CSV table of C-alpha atoms in Angstrom, one decimal:
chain,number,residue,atom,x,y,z
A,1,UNK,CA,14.2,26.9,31.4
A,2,UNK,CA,17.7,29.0,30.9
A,3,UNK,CA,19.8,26.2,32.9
A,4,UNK,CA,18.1,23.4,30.7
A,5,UNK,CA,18.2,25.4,27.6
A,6,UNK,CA,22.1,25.7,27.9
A,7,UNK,CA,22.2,21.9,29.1
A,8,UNK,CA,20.7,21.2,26.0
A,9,UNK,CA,22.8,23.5,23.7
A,10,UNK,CA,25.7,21.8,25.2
A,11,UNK,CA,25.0,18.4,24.3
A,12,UNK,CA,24.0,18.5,20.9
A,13,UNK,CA,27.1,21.2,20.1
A,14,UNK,CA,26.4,21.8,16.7
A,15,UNK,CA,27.0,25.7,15.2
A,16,UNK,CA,23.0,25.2,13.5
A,17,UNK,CA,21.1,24.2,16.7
A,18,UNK,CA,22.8,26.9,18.6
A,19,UNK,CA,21.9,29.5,15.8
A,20,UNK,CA,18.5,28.6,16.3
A,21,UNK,CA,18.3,28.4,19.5
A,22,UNK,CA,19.5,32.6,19.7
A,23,UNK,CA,16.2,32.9,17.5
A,24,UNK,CA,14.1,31.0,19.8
A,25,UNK,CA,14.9,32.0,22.9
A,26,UNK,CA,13.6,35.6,22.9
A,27,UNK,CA,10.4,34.7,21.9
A,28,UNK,CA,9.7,31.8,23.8
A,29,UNK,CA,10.4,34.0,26.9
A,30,UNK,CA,8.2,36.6,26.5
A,31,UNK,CA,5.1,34.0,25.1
A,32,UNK,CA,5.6,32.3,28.4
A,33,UNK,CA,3.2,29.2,28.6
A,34,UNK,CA,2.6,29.7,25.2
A,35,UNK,CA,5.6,27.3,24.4
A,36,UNK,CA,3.7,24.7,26.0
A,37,UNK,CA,0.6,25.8,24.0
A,38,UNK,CA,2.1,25.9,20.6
A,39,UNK,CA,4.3,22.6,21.4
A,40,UNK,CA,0.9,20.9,22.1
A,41,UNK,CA,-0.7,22.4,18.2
A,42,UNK,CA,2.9,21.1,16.7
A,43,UNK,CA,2.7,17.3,18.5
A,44,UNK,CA,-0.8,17.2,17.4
A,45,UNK,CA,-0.2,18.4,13.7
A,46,UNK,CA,-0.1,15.4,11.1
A,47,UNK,CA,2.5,17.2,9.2
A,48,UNK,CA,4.6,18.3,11.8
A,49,UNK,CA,5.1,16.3,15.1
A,50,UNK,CA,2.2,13.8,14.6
A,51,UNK,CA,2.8,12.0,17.9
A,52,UNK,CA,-0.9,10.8,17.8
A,53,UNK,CA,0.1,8.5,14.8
A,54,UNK,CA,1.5,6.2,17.3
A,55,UNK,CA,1.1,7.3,20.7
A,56,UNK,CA,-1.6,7.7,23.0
A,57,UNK,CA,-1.8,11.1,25.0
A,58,UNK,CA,-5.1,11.3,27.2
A,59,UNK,CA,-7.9,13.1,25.6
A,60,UNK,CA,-6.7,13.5,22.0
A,61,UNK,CA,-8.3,12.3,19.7
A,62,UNK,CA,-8.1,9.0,17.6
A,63,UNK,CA,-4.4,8.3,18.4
A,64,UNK,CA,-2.1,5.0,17.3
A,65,UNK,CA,-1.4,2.6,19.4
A,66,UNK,CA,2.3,1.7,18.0
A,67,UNK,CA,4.2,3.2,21.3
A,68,UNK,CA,3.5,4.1,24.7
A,69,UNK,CA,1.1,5.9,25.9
A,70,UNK,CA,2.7,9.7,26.7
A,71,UNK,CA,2.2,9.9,30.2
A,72,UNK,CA,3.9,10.8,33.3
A,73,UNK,CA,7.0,12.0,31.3
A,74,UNK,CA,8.7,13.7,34.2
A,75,UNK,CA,8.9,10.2,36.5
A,76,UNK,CA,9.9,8.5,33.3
A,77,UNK,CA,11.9,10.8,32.2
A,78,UNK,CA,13.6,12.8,35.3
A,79,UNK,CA,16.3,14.1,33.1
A,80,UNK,CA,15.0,16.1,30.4
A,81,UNK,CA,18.1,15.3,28.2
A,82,UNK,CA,16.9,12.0,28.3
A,83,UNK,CA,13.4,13.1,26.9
A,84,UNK,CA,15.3,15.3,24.6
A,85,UNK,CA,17.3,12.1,23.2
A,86,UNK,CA,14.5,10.4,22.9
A,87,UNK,CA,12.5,12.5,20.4
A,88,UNK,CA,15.5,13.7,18.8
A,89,UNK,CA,17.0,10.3,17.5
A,90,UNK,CA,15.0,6.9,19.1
A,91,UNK,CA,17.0,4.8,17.0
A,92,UNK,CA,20.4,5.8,19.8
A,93,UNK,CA,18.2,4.1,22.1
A,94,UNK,CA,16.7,1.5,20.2
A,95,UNK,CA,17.7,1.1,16.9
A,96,UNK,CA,14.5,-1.0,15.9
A,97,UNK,CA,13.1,2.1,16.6
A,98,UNK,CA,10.1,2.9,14.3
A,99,UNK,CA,10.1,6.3,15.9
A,100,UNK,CA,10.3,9.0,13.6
A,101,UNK,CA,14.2,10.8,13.9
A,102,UNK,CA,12.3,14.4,14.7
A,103,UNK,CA,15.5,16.3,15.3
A,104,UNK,CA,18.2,14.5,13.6
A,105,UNK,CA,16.4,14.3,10.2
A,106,UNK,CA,15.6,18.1,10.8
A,107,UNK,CA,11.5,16.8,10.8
A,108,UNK,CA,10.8,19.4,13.2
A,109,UNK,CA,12.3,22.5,13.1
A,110,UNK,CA,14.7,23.6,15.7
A,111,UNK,CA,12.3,26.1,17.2
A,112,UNK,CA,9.2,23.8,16.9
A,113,UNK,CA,11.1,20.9,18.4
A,114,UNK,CA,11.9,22.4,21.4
A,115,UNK,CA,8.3,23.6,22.4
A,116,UNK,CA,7.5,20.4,21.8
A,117,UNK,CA,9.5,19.0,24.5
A,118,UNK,CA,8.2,21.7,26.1
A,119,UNK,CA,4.9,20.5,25.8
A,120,UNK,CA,5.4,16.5,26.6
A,121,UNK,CA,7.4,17.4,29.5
A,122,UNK,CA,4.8,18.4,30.7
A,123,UNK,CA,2.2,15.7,30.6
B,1,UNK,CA,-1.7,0.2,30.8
B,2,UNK,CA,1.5,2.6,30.0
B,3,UNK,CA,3.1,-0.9,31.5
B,4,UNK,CA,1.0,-2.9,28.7
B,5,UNK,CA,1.9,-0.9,26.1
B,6,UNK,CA,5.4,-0.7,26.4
B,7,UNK,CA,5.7,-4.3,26.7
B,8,UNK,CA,3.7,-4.9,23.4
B,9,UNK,CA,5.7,-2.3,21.6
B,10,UNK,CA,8.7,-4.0,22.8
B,11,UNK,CA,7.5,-7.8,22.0
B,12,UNK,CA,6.6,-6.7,18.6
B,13,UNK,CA,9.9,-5.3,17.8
B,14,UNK,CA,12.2,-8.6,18.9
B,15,UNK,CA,9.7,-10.7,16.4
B,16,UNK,CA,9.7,-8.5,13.5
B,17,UNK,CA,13.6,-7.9,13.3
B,18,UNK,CA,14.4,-11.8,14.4
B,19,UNK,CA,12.5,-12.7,10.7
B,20,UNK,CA,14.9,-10.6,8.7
B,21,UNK,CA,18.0,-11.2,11.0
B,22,UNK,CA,17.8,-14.7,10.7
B,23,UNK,CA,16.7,-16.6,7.8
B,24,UNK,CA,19.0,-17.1,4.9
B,25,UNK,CA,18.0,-19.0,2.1
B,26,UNK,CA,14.8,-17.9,0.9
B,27,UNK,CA,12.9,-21.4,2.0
B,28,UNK,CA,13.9,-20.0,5.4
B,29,UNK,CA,12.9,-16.7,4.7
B,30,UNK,CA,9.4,-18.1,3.3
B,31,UNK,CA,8.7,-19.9,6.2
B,32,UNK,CA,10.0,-17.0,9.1
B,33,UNK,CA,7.7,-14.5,7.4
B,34,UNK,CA,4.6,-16.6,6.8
B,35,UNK,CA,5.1,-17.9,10.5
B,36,UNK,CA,5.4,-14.9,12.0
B,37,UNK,CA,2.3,-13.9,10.7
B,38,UNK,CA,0.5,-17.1,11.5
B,39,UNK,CA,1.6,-16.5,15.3
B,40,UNK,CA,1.0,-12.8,15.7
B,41,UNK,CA,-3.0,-13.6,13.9
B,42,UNK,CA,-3.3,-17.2,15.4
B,43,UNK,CA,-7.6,-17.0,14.3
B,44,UNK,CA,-6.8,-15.4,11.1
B,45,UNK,CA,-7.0,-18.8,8.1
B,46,UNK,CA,-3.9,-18.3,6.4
B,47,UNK,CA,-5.7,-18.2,2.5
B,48,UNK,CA,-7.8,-15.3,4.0
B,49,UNK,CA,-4.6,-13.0,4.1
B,50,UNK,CA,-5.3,-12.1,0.6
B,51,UNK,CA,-8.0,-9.9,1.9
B,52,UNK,CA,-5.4,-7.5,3.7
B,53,UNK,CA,-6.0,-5.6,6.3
B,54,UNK,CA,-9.3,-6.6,6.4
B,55,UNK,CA,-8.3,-10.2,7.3
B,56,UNK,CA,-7.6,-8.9,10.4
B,57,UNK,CA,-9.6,-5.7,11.3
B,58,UNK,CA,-13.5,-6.8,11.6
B,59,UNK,CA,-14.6,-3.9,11.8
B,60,UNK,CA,-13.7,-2.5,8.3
B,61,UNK,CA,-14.6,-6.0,6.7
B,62,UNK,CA,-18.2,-5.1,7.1
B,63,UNK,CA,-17.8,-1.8,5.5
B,64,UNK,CA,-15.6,-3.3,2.9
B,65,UNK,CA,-17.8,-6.4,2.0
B,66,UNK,CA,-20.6,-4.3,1.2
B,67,UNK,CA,-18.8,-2.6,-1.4
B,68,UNK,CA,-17.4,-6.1,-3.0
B,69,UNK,CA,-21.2,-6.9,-3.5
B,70,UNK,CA,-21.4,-4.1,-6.1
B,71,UNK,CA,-17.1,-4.0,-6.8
B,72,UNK,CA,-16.3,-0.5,-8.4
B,73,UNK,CA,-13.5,-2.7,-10.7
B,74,UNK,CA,-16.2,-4.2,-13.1
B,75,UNK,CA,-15.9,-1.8,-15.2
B,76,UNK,CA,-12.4,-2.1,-15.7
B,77,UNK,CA,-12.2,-5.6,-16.3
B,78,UNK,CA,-14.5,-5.1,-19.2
B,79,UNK,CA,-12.1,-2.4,-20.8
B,80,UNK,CA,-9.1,-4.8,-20.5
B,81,UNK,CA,-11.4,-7.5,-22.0
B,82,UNK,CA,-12.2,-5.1,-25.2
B,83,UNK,CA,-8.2,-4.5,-25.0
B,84,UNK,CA,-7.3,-7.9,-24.5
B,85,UNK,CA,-9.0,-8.7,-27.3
B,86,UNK,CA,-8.9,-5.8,-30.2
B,87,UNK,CA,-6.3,-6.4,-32.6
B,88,UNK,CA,-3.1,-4.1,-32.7
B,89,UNK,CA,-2.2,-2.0,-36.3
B,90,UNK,CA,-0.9,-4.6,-37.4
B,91,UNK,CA,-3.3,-7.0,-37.3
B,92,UNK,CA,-1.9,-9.0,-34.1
B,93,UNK,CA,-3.0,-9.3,-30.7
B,94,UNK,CA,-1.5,-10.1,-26.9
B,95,UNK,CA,-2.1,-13.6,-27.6
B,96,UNK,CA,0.3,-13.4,-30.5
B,97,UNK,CA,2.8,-12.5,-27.7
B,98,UNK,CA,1.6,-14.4,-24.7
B,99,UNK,CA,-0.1,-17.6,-25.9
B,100,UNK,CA,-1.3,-19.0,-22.5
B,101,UNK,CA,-3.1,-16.0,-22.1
B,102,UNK,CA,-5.5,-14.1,-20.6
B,103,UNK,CA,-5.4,-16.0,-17.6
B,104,UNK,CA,-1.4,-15.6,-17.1
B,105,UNK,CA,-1.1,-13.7,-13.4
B,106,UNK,CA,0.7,-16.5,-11.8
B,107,UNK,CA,3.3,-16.9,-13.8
B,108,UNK,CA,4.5,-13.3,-12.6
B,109,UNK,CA,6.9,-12.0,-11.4
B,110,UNK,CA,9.6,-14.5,-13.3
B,111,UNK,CA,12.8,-14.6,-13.7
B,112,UNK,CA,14.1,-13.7,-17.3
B,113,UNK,CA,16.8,-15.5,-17.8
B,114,UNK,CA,18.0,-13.9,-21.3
B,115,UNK,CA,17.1,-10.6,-20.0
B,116,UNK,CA,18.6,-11.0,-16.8
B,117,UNK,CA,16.0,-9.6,-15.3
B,118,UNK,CA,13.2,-10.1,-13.0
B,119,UNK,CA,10.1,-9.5,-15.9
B,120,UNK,CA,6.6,-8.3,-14.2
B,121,UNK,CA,3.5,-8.9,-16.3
B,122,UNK,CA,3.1,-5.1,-17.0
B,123,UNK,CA,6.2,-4.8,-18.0
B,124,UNK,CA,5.6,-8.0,-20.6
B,125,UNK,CA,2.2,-6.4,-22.1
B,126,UNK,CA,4.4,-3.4,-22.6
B,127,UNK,CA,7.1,-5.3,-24.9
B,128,UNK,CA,4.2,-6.8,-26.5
B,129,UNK,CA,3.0,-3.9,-27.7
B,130,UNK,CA,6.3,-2.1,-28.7
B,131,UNK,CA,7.2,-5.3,-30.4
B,132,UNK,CA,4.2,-4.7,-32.9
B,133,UNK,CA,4.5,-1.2,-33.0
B,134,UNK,CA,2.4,0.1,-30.7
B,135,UNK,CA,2.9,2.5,-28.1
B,136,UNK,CA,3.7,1.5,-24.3
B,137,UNK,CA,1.4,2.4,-21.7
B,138,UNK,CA,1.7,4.0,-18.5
B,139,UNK,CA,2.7,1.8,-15.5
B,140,UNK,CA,0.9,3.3,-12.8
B,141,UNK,CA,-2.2,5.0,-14.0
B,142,UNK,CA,-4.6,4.6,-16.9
B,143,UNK,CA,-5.7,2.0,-19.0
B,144,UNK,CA,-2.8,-0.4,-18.0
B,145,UNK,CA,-5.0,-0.9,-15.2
B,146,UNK,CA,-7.6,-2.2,-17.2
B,147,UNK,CA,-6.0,-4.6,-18.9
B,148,UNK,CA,-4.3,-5.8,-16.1
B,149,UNK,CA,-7.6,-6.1,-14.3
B,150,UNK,CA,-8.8,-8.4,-16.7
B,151,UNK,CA,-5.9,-10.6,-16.6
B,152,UNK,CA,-6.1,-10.9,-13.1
B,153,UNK,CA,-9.7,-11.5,-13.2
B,154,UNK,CA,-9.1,-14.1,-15.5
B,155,UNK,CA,-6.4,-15.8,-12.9
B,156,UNK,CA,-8.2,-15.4,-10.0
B,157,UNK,CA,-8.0,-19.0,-8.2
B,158,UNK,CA,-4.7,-19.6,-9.3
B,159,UNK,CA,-1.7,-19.8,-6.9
B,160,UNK,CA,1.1,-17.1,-6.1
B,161,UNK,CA,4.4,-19.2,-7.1
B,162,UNK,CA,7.0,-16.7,-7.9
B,163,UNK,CA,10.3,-19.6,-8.7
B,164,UNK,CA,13.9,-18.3,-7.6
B,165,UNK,CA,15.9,-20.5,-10.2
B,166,UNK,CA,19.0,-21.8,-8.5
B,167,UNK,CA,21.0,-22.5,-11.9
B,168,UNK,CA,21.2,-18.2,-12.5
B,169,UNK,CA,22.8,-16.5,-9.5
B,170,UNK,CA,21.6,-13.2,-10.9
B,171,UNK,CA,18.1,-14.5,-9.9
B,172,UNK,CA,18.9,-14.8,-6.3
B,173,UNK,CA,20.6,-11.9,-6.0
B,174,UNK,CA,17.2,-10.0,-7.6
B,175,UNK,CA,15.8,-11.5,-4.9
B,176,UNK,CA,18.1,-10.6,-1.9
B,177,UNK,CA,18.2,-6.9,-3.4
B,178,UNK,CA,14.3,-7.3,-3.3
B,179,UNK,CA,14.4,-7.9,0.5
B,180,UNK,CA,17.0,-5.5,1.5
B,181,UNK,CA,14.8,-2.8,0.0
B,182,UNK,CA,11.6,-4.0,2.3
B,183,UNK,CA,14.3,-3.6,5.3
B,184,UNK,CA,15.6,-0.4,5.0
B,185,UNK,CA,14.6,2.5,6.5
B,186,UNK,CA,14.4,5.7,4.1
B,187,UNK,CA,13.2,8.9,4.0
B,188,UNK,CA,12.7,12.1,6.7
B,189,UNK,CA,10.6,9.4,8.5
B,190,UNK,CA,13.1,6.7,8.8
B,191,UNK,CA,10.9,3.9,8.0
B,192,UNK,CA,11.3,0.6,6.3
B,193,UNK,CA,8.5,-1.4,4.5
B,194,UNK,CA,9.1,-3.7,7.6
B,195,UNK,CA,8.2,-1.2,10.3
B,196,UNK,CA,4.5,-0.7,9.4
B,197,UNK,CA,3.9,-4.2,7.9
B,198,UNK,CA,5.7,-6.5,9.9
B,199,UNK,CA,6.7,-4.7,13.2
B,200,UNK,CA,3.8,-3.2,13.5
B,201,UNK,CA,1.6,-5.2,11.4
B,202,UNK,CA,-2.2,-4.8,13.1
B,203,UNK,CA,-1.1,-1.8,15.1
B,204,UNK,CA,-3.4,1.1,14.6
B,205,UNK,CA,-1.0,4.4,13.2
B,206,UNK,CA,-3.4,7.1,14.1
B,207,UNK,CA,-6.5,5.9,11.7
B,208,UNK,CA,-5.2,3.0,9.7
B,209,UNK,CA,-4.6,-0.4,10.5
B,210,UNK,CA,-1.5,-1.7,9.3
B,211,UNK,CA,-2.0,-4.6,7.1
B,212,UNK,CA,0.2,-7.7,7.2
B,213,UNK,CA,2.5,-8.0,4.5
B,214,UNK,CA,1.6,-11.6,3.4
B,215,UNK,CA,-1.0,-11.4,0.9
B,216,UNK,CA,-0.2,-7.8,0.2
B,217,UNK,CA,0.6,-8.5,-3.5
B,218,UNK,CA,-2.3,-11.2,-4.7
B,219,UNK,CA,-5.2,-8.9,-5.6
B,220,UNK,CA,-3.4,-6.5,-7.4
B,221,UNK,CA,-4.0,-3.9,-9.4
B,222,UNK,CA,-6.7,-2.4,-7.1
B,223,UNK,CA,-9.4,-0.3,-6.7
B,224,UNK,CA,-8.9,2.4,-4.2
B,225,UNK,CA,-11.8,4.9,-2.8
B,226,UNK,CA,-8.7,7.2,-2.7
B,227,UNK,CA,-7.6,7.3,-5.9
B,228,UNK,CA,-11.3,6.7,-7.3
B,229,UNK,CA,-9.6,4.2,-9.8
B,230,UNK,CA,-7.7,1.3,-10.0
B,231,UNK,CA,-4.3,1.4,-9.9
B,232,UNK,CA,-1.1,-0.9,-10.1
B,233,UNK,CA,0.8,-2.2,-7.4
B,234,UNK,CA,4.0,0.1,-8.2
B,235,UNK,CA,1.8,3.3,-7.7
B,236,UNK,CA,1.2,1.5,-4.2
B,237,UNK,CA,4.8,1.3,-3.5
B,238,UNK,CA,4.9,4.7,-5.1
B,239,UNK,CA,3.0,5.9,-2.3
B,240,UNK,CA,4.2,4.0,0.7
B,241,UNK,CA,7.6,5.4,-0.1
B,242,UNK,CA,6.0,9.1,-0.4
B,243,UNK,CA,4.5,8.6,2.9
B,244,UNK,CA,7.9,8.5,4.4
B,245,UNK,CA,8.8,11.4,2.7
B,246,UNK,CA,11.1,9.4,0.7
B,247,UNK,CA,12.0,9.6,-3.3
B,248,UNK,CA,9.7,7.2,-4.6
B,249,UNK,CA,11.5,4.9,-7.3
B,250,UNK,CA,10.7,4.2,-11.2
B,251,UNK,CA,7.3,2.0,-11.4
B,252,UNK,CA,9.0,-0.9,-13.0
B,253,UNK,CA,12.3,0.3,-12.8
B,254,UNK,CA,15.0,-2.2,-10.9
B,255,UNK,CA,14.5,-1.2,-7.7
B,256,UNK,CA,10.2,-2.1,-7.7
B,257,UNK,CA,10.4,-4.9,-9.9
B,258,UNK,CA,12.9,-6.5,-7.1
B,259,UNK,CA,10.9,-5.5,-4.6
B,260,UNK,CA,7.8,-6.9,-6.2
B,261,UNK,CA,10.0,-10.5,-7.0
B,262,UNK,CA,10.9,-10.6,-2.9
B,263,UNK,CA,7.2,-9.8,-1.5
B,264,UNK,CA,5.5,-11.9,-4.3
B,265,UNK,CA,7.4,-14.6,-3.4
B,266,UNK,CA,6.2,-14.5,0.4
B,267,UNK,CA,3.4,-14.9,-0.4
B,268,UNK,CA,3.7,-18.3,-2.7
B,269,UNK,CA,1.0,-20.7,-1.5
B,270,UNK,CA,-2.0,-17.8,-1.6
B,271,UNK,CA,-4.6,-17.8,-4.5
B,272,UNK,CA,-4.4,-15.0,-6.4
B,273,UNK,CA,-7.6,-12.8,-6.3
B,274,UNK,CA,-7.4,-9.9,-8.4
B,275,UNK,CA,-8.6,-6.9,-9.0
B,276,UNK,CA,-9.0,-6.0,-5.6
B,277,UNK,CA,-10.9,-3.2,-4.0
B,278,UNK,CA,-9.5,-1.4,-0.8
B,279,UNK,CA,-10.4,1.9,1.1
């Protein structure tokens, strides 16, 4: 968690994320699995992450089908900076994306968006 | 499956973006946009795209053609009637203004060539009025709606031919502005009009269905269980934009009445059937 925290730090470099990331990190260590918990209530809220408008992850209810199912994210996804990209900005990857710009467009806040990769990193 | 998925997400994308890439003149555009749909709902009859997303969902068409047997817009159309037909202050009517009328839908959205301006029918009833003294009325809610539903009501049959006029290259340019607006993304979601109704046009986003864009203008205004009422077809845009959390624009200010021009316009060839009735 420390080594991919500062990984992650690194590579997005701005002054903002790495303010909130002094915020988060306290908290997040002594909640433990609760990161994982509360990343799981922010994906699933509608007016926060609302990954079920478009993707699929098994047993929640009613999702989209727009994107691919969120499933084995670790052997799609073996580098978590990768997954980070991903959800932070789709549109570096594809730029057709119709994926939602969670970090870049400050969607999610900085503490909510990293439970949340929390959370899908782990399904 | 996860294989299946991917691969139809990534299908869908190339087609949707090789429309808009593309085409140039707006023949061209015409015919990539009603194509595309055509292919990506090969059993759906192209004049039954008027019906929206219910040309292409079966199971809401059940639900929604029970409540066309009793359509919650009657009323309305009898208001605009009354309207239609009750003489201003000054003793003059719409008719004074727009002689061909009631039955006038079709003939928006036009190019006004004095004006310089694309000219919606809302918009005209509204210079009618002023032009005899009478107040405007609203453009999104209210009894615009009501007149407008009897217009439409009055029109239904009669078939979406929006004219780009090639001797005014204002009119073309209306039109290109038009399209660029349906093709760029905006707001914290980052969406464009494009990525729910033509990228992703039939996909399921959580609940809804996403309707195809073709048709998506010819039963307007409409009657929405939301709303409760019946409402015009700039609140609509008013509320696709909000839904990206973007700054929804001035119902029939520049930017919609383009808008409305370019996606009237792909759908020339389908009979107008307003006022519609949608969930």
């Amino acid at each position: 968690m420390i080594g991919n925290t500062k990984k992650w730090i690194g590579m997005a470099g701005a002054i903002s994320v790495l303010a909130g990331q002094f915020l988060v990190t306290p908290a997040s260590f002594a909640a433990g699995d609760n990161a994982v918990e509360e990343g799981k209530k922010i994906s699933f809220d509608r007016k926060k992450g609302n990954c079920l408008a478009c993707h699929n992850i098994i047993g929640a209810p009613s999702p989209g089908n727009i994107a691919p199912a969120l499933i084995a994210m670790k052997s799609r996804f073996p580098n978590r900076e990768d997954l980070h990209k991903q959800i932070w900005d789709a549109t570096e990857k594809n730029p057709e994306s119709a994926m939602p710009p969670f970090g870049k467009h400050g969607i999610l806040s900085e503490a909510d968006f990293e439970k949340v990769i929390e959370y899908i990193w782990t399904l | 499956m996860k294989q299946l998925f991917r691969q139809m997400t990534l299908m869908v994308i190339t087609c949707g973006f090789i429309t808009a890439a593309q085409a140039t003149t707006p023949e061209e555009d015409l015919a990539a946009f009603q194509n595309f749909y055509k292919k990506r709902f090969p059993n759906v009859e192209t004049s039954d795209f008027v019906n929206g997303v219910y040309s292409i969902d079966p199971v809401v068409r059940e639900n929604w053609e029970a409540i066309e047997e009793f359509p919650p817009y009657e009323p309305f159309i009898d208001e605009g009637q009354a309207m239609w037909e009750k003489p201003f202050a000054n003793g003059k009517t719409y008719k004074d203004c727009l002689p061909d009328g009631p039955a006038i839908a079709g003939k928006y959205p036009q190019w006004d060539k004095e004006k310089g301006m694309v000219m919606t029918l809302p918009l005209a009833l509204n210079n009618c009025r002023e032009a005899n003294g009478e107040k405007p009325l609203k453009y999104k809610k209210g009894s615009i709606n009501s007149i407008l539903s009897y217009i439409s009501f009055e029109s239904r049959g009669q078939i979406t031919n929006v004219e780009i006029p090639t001797d005014d290259p204002a009119a073309l340019q209306a039109y290109e502005d038009g399209k660029k607006f349906y093709y760029t993304r905006r707001g914290q979601l980052n969406f464009s009009c494009a990525h729910c109704h033509l990228q992703n046009a039939g996909m399921i986003l959580r609940t809804e269905t996403l309707g195809p864009a073709i048709g998506h203008v010819t039963h307007f205004p409409v009657y929405r269980s939301k709303w409760g009422t019946v409402g015009t077809l700039h609140r609509r845009f008013t509320g696709c934009n909000k839904q990206v959390r973007a700054k929804p624009f001035k119902a029939q200010g520049e930017e919609y009445r383009n808008l409305e021009y370019f996606l009237t316009y792909m759908s020339n060839g389908l009979p107008l059937n307003g006022p519609g009735a949608r969930k």
